[in-house]
Amino acid sequence: AASDVYKRQTLLRALAGLEPASGGGVSLAGPGGPRASLGDLRGNATVVFQQTALNAGTVRENLLSVNPALSQEELDGIARTAQLTRTLQRLPGGWDTPAGELGSQLSGGERQRVGIARALAKPARFLLVDEATSALDARNERAVVDAISGIRGDYTTVIVTHSPATLAVADEVVVMDGGRITEQGPPAELEAAGGEFTRILDEWRRSAAWHV
């Protein structure tokens, strides 16, 4: 629903320091720590969006626009982490392939991997991921999930998703309905509890079995 999308975006914008929280606050020092200012959050957060919009320049320029100090070695390391290396090998110009306006010269899966790499180019500790696999096929979804899984030890990561595949990387799940938390806990515990999370998983499994 449109209202759910708005609430999801409001949550991520608040965590990214782009919008003040209407109540409570965010701490970067753990429970009970001091509230972070909007500037603190903006400086420490980086975002992977549902629909990645790239600059019209090259793949390299898209990352350097975030962090001009990156060396080639650092760029290649980010590419490995973001599952982008094989994509770069296929592209005609590698790092110097033009992305096109908004990334129009790349496929959806390629854009999302470049989007992850661009997010990782920013020196940050807080990674926010907004439905990054919603428009991808199963193969590209798996690649994006693998990329997120590979970096979760380096970032505090918050993922908004309606995809069961993405839950494989979650240590804790927060189920929200109408902007309010209805359940929270490790995925296995919530599934065993038989509540809203269990119902959602059952719906996913039934839909996966549909055939046309």
Short mmCIF file of C-alpha atoms in Angstrom, two decimals:
data_model
loop_
_atom_site.label_atom_id
_atom_site.label_comp_id
_atom_site.label_asym_id
_atom_site.label_seq_id
_atom_site.Cartn_x
_atom_site.Cartn_y
_atom_site.Cartn_z
CA ALA A 1 0.00 0.00 0.00
CA ALA A 2 1.12 3.58 -0.62
CA SER A 3 0.97 4.38 3.12
CA ASP A 4 3.26 1.43 3.92
CA VAL A 5 5.79 2.63 1.31
CA TYR A 6 5.71 6.12 2.83
CA LYS A 7 6.25 4.78 6.36
CA ARG A 8 9.11 2.58 5.17
CA GLN A 9 10.78 5.51 3.44
CA THR A 10 10.22 7.72 6.48
CA LEU A 11 11.94 5.14 8.71
CA LEU A 12 14.96 4.89 6.41
CA ARG A 13 15.16 8.66 5.97
CA ALA A 14 15.15 9.09 9.75
CA LEU A 15 17.90 6.48 10.17
CA ALA A 16 19.94 8.14 7.42
CA GLY A 17 19.64 11.55 9.09
CA LEU A 18 17.59 12.97 6.23
CA GLU A 19 14.48 13.54 8.34
CA PRO A 20 14.15 14.24 12.09
CA ALA A 21 12.42 11.54 14.13
CA SER A 22 9.02 12.62 15.47
CA GLY A 23 9.68 10.69 18.69
CA GLY A 24 12.54 8.82 20.31
CA GLY A 25 15.94 8.88 18.70
CA VAL A 26 18.77 6.89 17.15
CA SER A 27 21.99 6.04 18.99
CA LEU A 28 25.18 4.98 17.24
CA ALA A 29 26.67 3.86 20.57
CA GLY A 30 24.17 1.08 21.32
CA PRO A 31 21.18 0.92 23.71
CA GLY A 32 21.26 3.69 26.29
CA GLY A 33 23.86 5.68 24.38
CA PRO A 34 23.51 9.35 23.50
CA ARG A 35 21.20 10.24 20.64
CA ALA A 36 22.95 10.85 17.37
CA SER A 37 22.43 14.19 15.66
CA LEU A 38 21.19 14.37 12.09
CA GLY A 39 24.73 15.28 11.04
CA ASP A 40 26.13 12.22 12.83
CA LEU A 41 23.63 9.97 11.07
CA ARG A 42 24.25 11.50 7.64
CA GLY A 43 27.98 11.11 8.09
CA ASN A 44 27.76 7.48 9.18
CA ALA A 45 24.96 6.15 6.93
CA THR A 46 25.01 4.91 3.35
CA VAL A 47 22.00 3.67 1.38
CA VAL A 48 21.20 1.05 -1.28
CA PHE A 49 17.92 2.09 -2.88
CA GLN A 50 15.07 0.00 -4.30
CA GLN A 51 15.62 1.54 -7.73
CA THR A 52 19.27 2.54 -8.18
CA ALA A 53 19.67 5.73 -10.23
CA LEU A 54 23.25 6.12 -11.45
CA ASN A 55 25.08 9.11 -12.84
CA ALA A 56 25.51 9.17 -16.62
CA GLY A 57 29.28 8.82 -16.29
CA THR A 58 31.28 5.61 -16.16
CA VAL A 59 30.96 2.91 -13.52
CA ARG A 60 34.26 4.16 -12.08
CA GLU A 61 33.01 7.75 -11.95
CA ASN A 62 29.87 6.66 -10.09
CA LEU A 63 32.01 5.35 -7.23
CA LEU A 64 34.55 8.18 -7.33
CA SER A 65 31.73 10.73 -7.09
CA VAL A 66 31.14 9.37 -3.58
CA ASN A 67 34.80 9.00 -2.60
CA PRO A 68 37.32 10.61 -5.01
CA ALA A 69 40.25 9.26 -2.96
CA LEU A 70 39.64 5.59 -3.85
CA SER A 71 42.61 3.83 -5.43
CA GLN A 72 42.23 1.19 -8.15
CA GLU A 73 43.04 -1.48 -5.57
CA GLU A 74 40.27 -0.19 -3.32
CA LEU A 75 37.83 -0.04 -6.25
CA ASP A 76 38.61 -3.66 -7.13
CA GLY A 77 38.12 -4.69 -3.50
CA ILE A 78 34.72 -3.00 -3.38
CA ALA A 79 33.79 -4.73 -6.66
CA ARG A 80 34.61 -8.14 -5.18
CA THR A 81 32.53 -7.42 -2.09
CA ALA A 82 29.58 -6.13 -4.14
CA GLN A 83 29.61 -9.17 -6.47
CA LEU A 84 30.45 -6.75 -9.28
CA THR A 85 33.72 -8.24 -10.57
CA ARG A 86 32.18 -10.60 -13.15
CA THR A 87 29.88 -7.84 -14.35
CA LEU A 88 32.88 -5.59 -14.95
CA GLN A 89 34.59 -8.37 -16.90
CA ARG A 90 31.53 -8.63 -19.19
CA LEU A 91 31.10 -4.90 -19.75
CA PRO A 92 32.85 -3.63 -22.91
CA GLY A 93 34.88 -0.99 -21.07
CA GLY A 94 35.06 -2.55 -17.63
CA TRP A 95 35.27 0.22 -15.06
CA ASP A 96 35.18 2.80 -17.85
CA THR A 97 31.87 1.62 -19.32
CA PRO A 98 29.32 4.48 -19.40
CA ALA A 99 26.38 3.75 -17.11
CA GLY A 100 24.05 5.95 -19.17
CA GLU A 101 21.49 8.40 -17.81
CA LEU A 102 20.15 6.94 -14.52
CA GLY A 103 22.05 3.72 -15.37
CA SER A 104 20.08 3.07 -18.55
CA GLN A 105 22.99 1.26 -20.26
CA LEU A 106 23.04 -1.44 -17.57
CA SER A 107 20.58 -4.20 -16.74
CA GLY A 108 18.59 -4.08 -13.50
CA GLY A 109 20.90 -6.56 -11.80
CA GLU A 110 24.00 -4.68 -12.97
CA ARG A 111 22.59 -1.37 -11.71
CA GLN A 112 21.87 -2.83 -8.28
CA ARG A 113 25.37 -4.25 -7.95
CA VAL A 114 26.89 -0.91 -8.95
CA GLY A 115 24.49 0.70 -6.46
CA ILE A 116 25.81 -1.54 -3.69
CA ALA A 117 29.40 -0.78 -4.72
CA ARG A 118 28.65 2.95 -4.71
CA ALA A 119 27.16 2.67 -1.22
CA LEU A 120 30.28 0.83 -0.03
CA ALA A 121 32.50 3.53 -1.53
CA LYS A 122 31.33 5.92 1.19
CA PRO A 123 33.24 5.59 4.46
CA ALA A 124 30.35 4.67 6.75
CA ARG A 125 29.34 2.24 9.49
CA PHE A 126 25.56 2.15 8.95
CA LEU A 127 24.20 0.45 5.79
CA LEU A 128 20.53 0.94 4.90
CA VAL A 129 19.01 -1.29 2.20
CA ASP A 130 15.56 -0.49 0.79
CA GLU A 131 13.96 -3.44 -1.05
CA ALA A 132 17.12 -3.85 -3.12
CA THR A 133 16.03 -7.15 -4.73
CA SER A 134 12.34 -6.45 -5.38
CA ALA A 135 12.71 -5.97 -9.15
CA LEU A 136 15.33 -8.67 -9.79
CA ASP A 137 15.14 -12.22 -11.05
CA ALA A 138 16.23 -15.10 -8.80
CA ARG A 139 19.85 -15.17 -10.05
CA ASN A 140 20.43 -11.46 -9.55
CA GLU A 141 18.56 -11.52 -6.24
CA ARG A 142 20.93 -14.24 -5.01
CA ALA A 143 23.96 -12.18 -6.05
CA VAL A 144 22.70 -9.11 -4.20
CA VAL A 145 21.86 -11.16 -1.09
CA ASP A 146 25.34 -12.72 -1.19
CA ALA A 147 26.89 -9.26 -1.43
CA ILE A 148 24.93 -8.01 1.59
CA SER A 149 25.79 -11.17 3.52
CA GLY A 150 29.48 -10.66 2.83
CA ILE A 151 29.57 -7.17 4.37
CA ARG A 152 27.29 -7.51 7.37
CA GLY A 153 30.28 -8.01 9.67
CA ASP A 154 31.61 -4.58 8.68
CA TYR A 155 28.37 -2.59 8.94
CA THR A 156 25.34 -2.28 11.14
CA THR A 157 22.83 -3.17 8.43
CA VAL A 158 19.11 -2.42 8.30
CA ILE A 159 17.25 -4.10 5.43
CA VAL A 160 13.66 -3.32 4.48
CA THR A 161 12.33 -6.29 2.51
CA HIS A 162 9.32 -8.33 1.51
CA SER A 163 11.61 -11.05 0.12
CA PRO A 164 12.20 -14.33 2.00
CA ALA A 165 15.62 -14.75 0.33
CA THR A 166 16.89 -11.59 1.99
CA LEU A 167 15.92 -12.88 5.42
CA ALA A 168 18.71 -15.46 5.16
CA VAL A 169 21.22 -12.76 6.21
CA ALA A 170 19.15 -11.41 9.13
CA ASP A 171 20.19 -11.85 12.75
CA GLU A 172 16.96 -10.22 13.91
CA VAL A 173 13.66 -9.52 12.19
CA VAL A 174 11.30 -6.66 13.00
CA VAL A 175 7.77 -7.10 11.63
CA MET A 176 5.90 -3.83 11.13
CA ASP A 177 2.24 -3.19 10.36
CA GLY A 178 0.82 0.30 9.92
CA GLY A 179 4.07 1.84 11.11
CA ARG A 180 4.10 -0.12 14.38
CA ILE A 181 6.25 -3.05 15.46
CA THR A 182 4.15 -6.20 15.86
CA GLU A 183 6.93 -8.78 16.33
CA GLN A 184 10.67 -8.75 16.86
CA GLY A 185 13.29 -11.45 17.31
CA PRO A 186 15.55 -13.99 15.57
CA PRO A 187 13.92 -15.41 12.41
CA ALA A 188 13.73 -19.00 13.71
CA GLU A 189 12.07 -17.92 16.96
CA LEU A 190 9.49 -15.77 15.16
CA GLU A 191 8.67 -18.57 12.73
CA ALA A 192 8.14 -21.00 15.62
CA ALA A 193 5.92 -18.49 17.45
CA GLY A 194 3.13 -18.86 14.89
CA GLY A 195 2.35 -15.15 14.66
CA GLU A 196 2.37 -12.57 11.86
CA PHE A 197 5.84 -13.53 10.69
CA THR A 198 4.79 -17.16 10.33
CA ARG A 199 1.75 -16.08 8.31
CA ILE A 200 3.94 -14.01 5.99
CA LEU A 201 6.35 -16.90 5.46
CA ASP A 202 3.46 -19.25 4.70
CA GLU A 203 2.15 -16.80 2.08
CA TRP A 204 5.60 -16.59 0.47
CA ARG A 205 5.88 -20.37 0.32
CA ARG A 206 2.43 -20.77 -1.21
CA SER A 207 3.13 -18.09 -3.82
CA ALA A 208 6.45 -19.76 -4.71
CA ALA A 209 4.52 -22.93 -5.56
CA TRP A 210 2.16 -21.18 -8.01
CA HIS A 211 2.42 -22.16 -11.65
CA VAL A 212 0.83 -20.64 -14.76
#
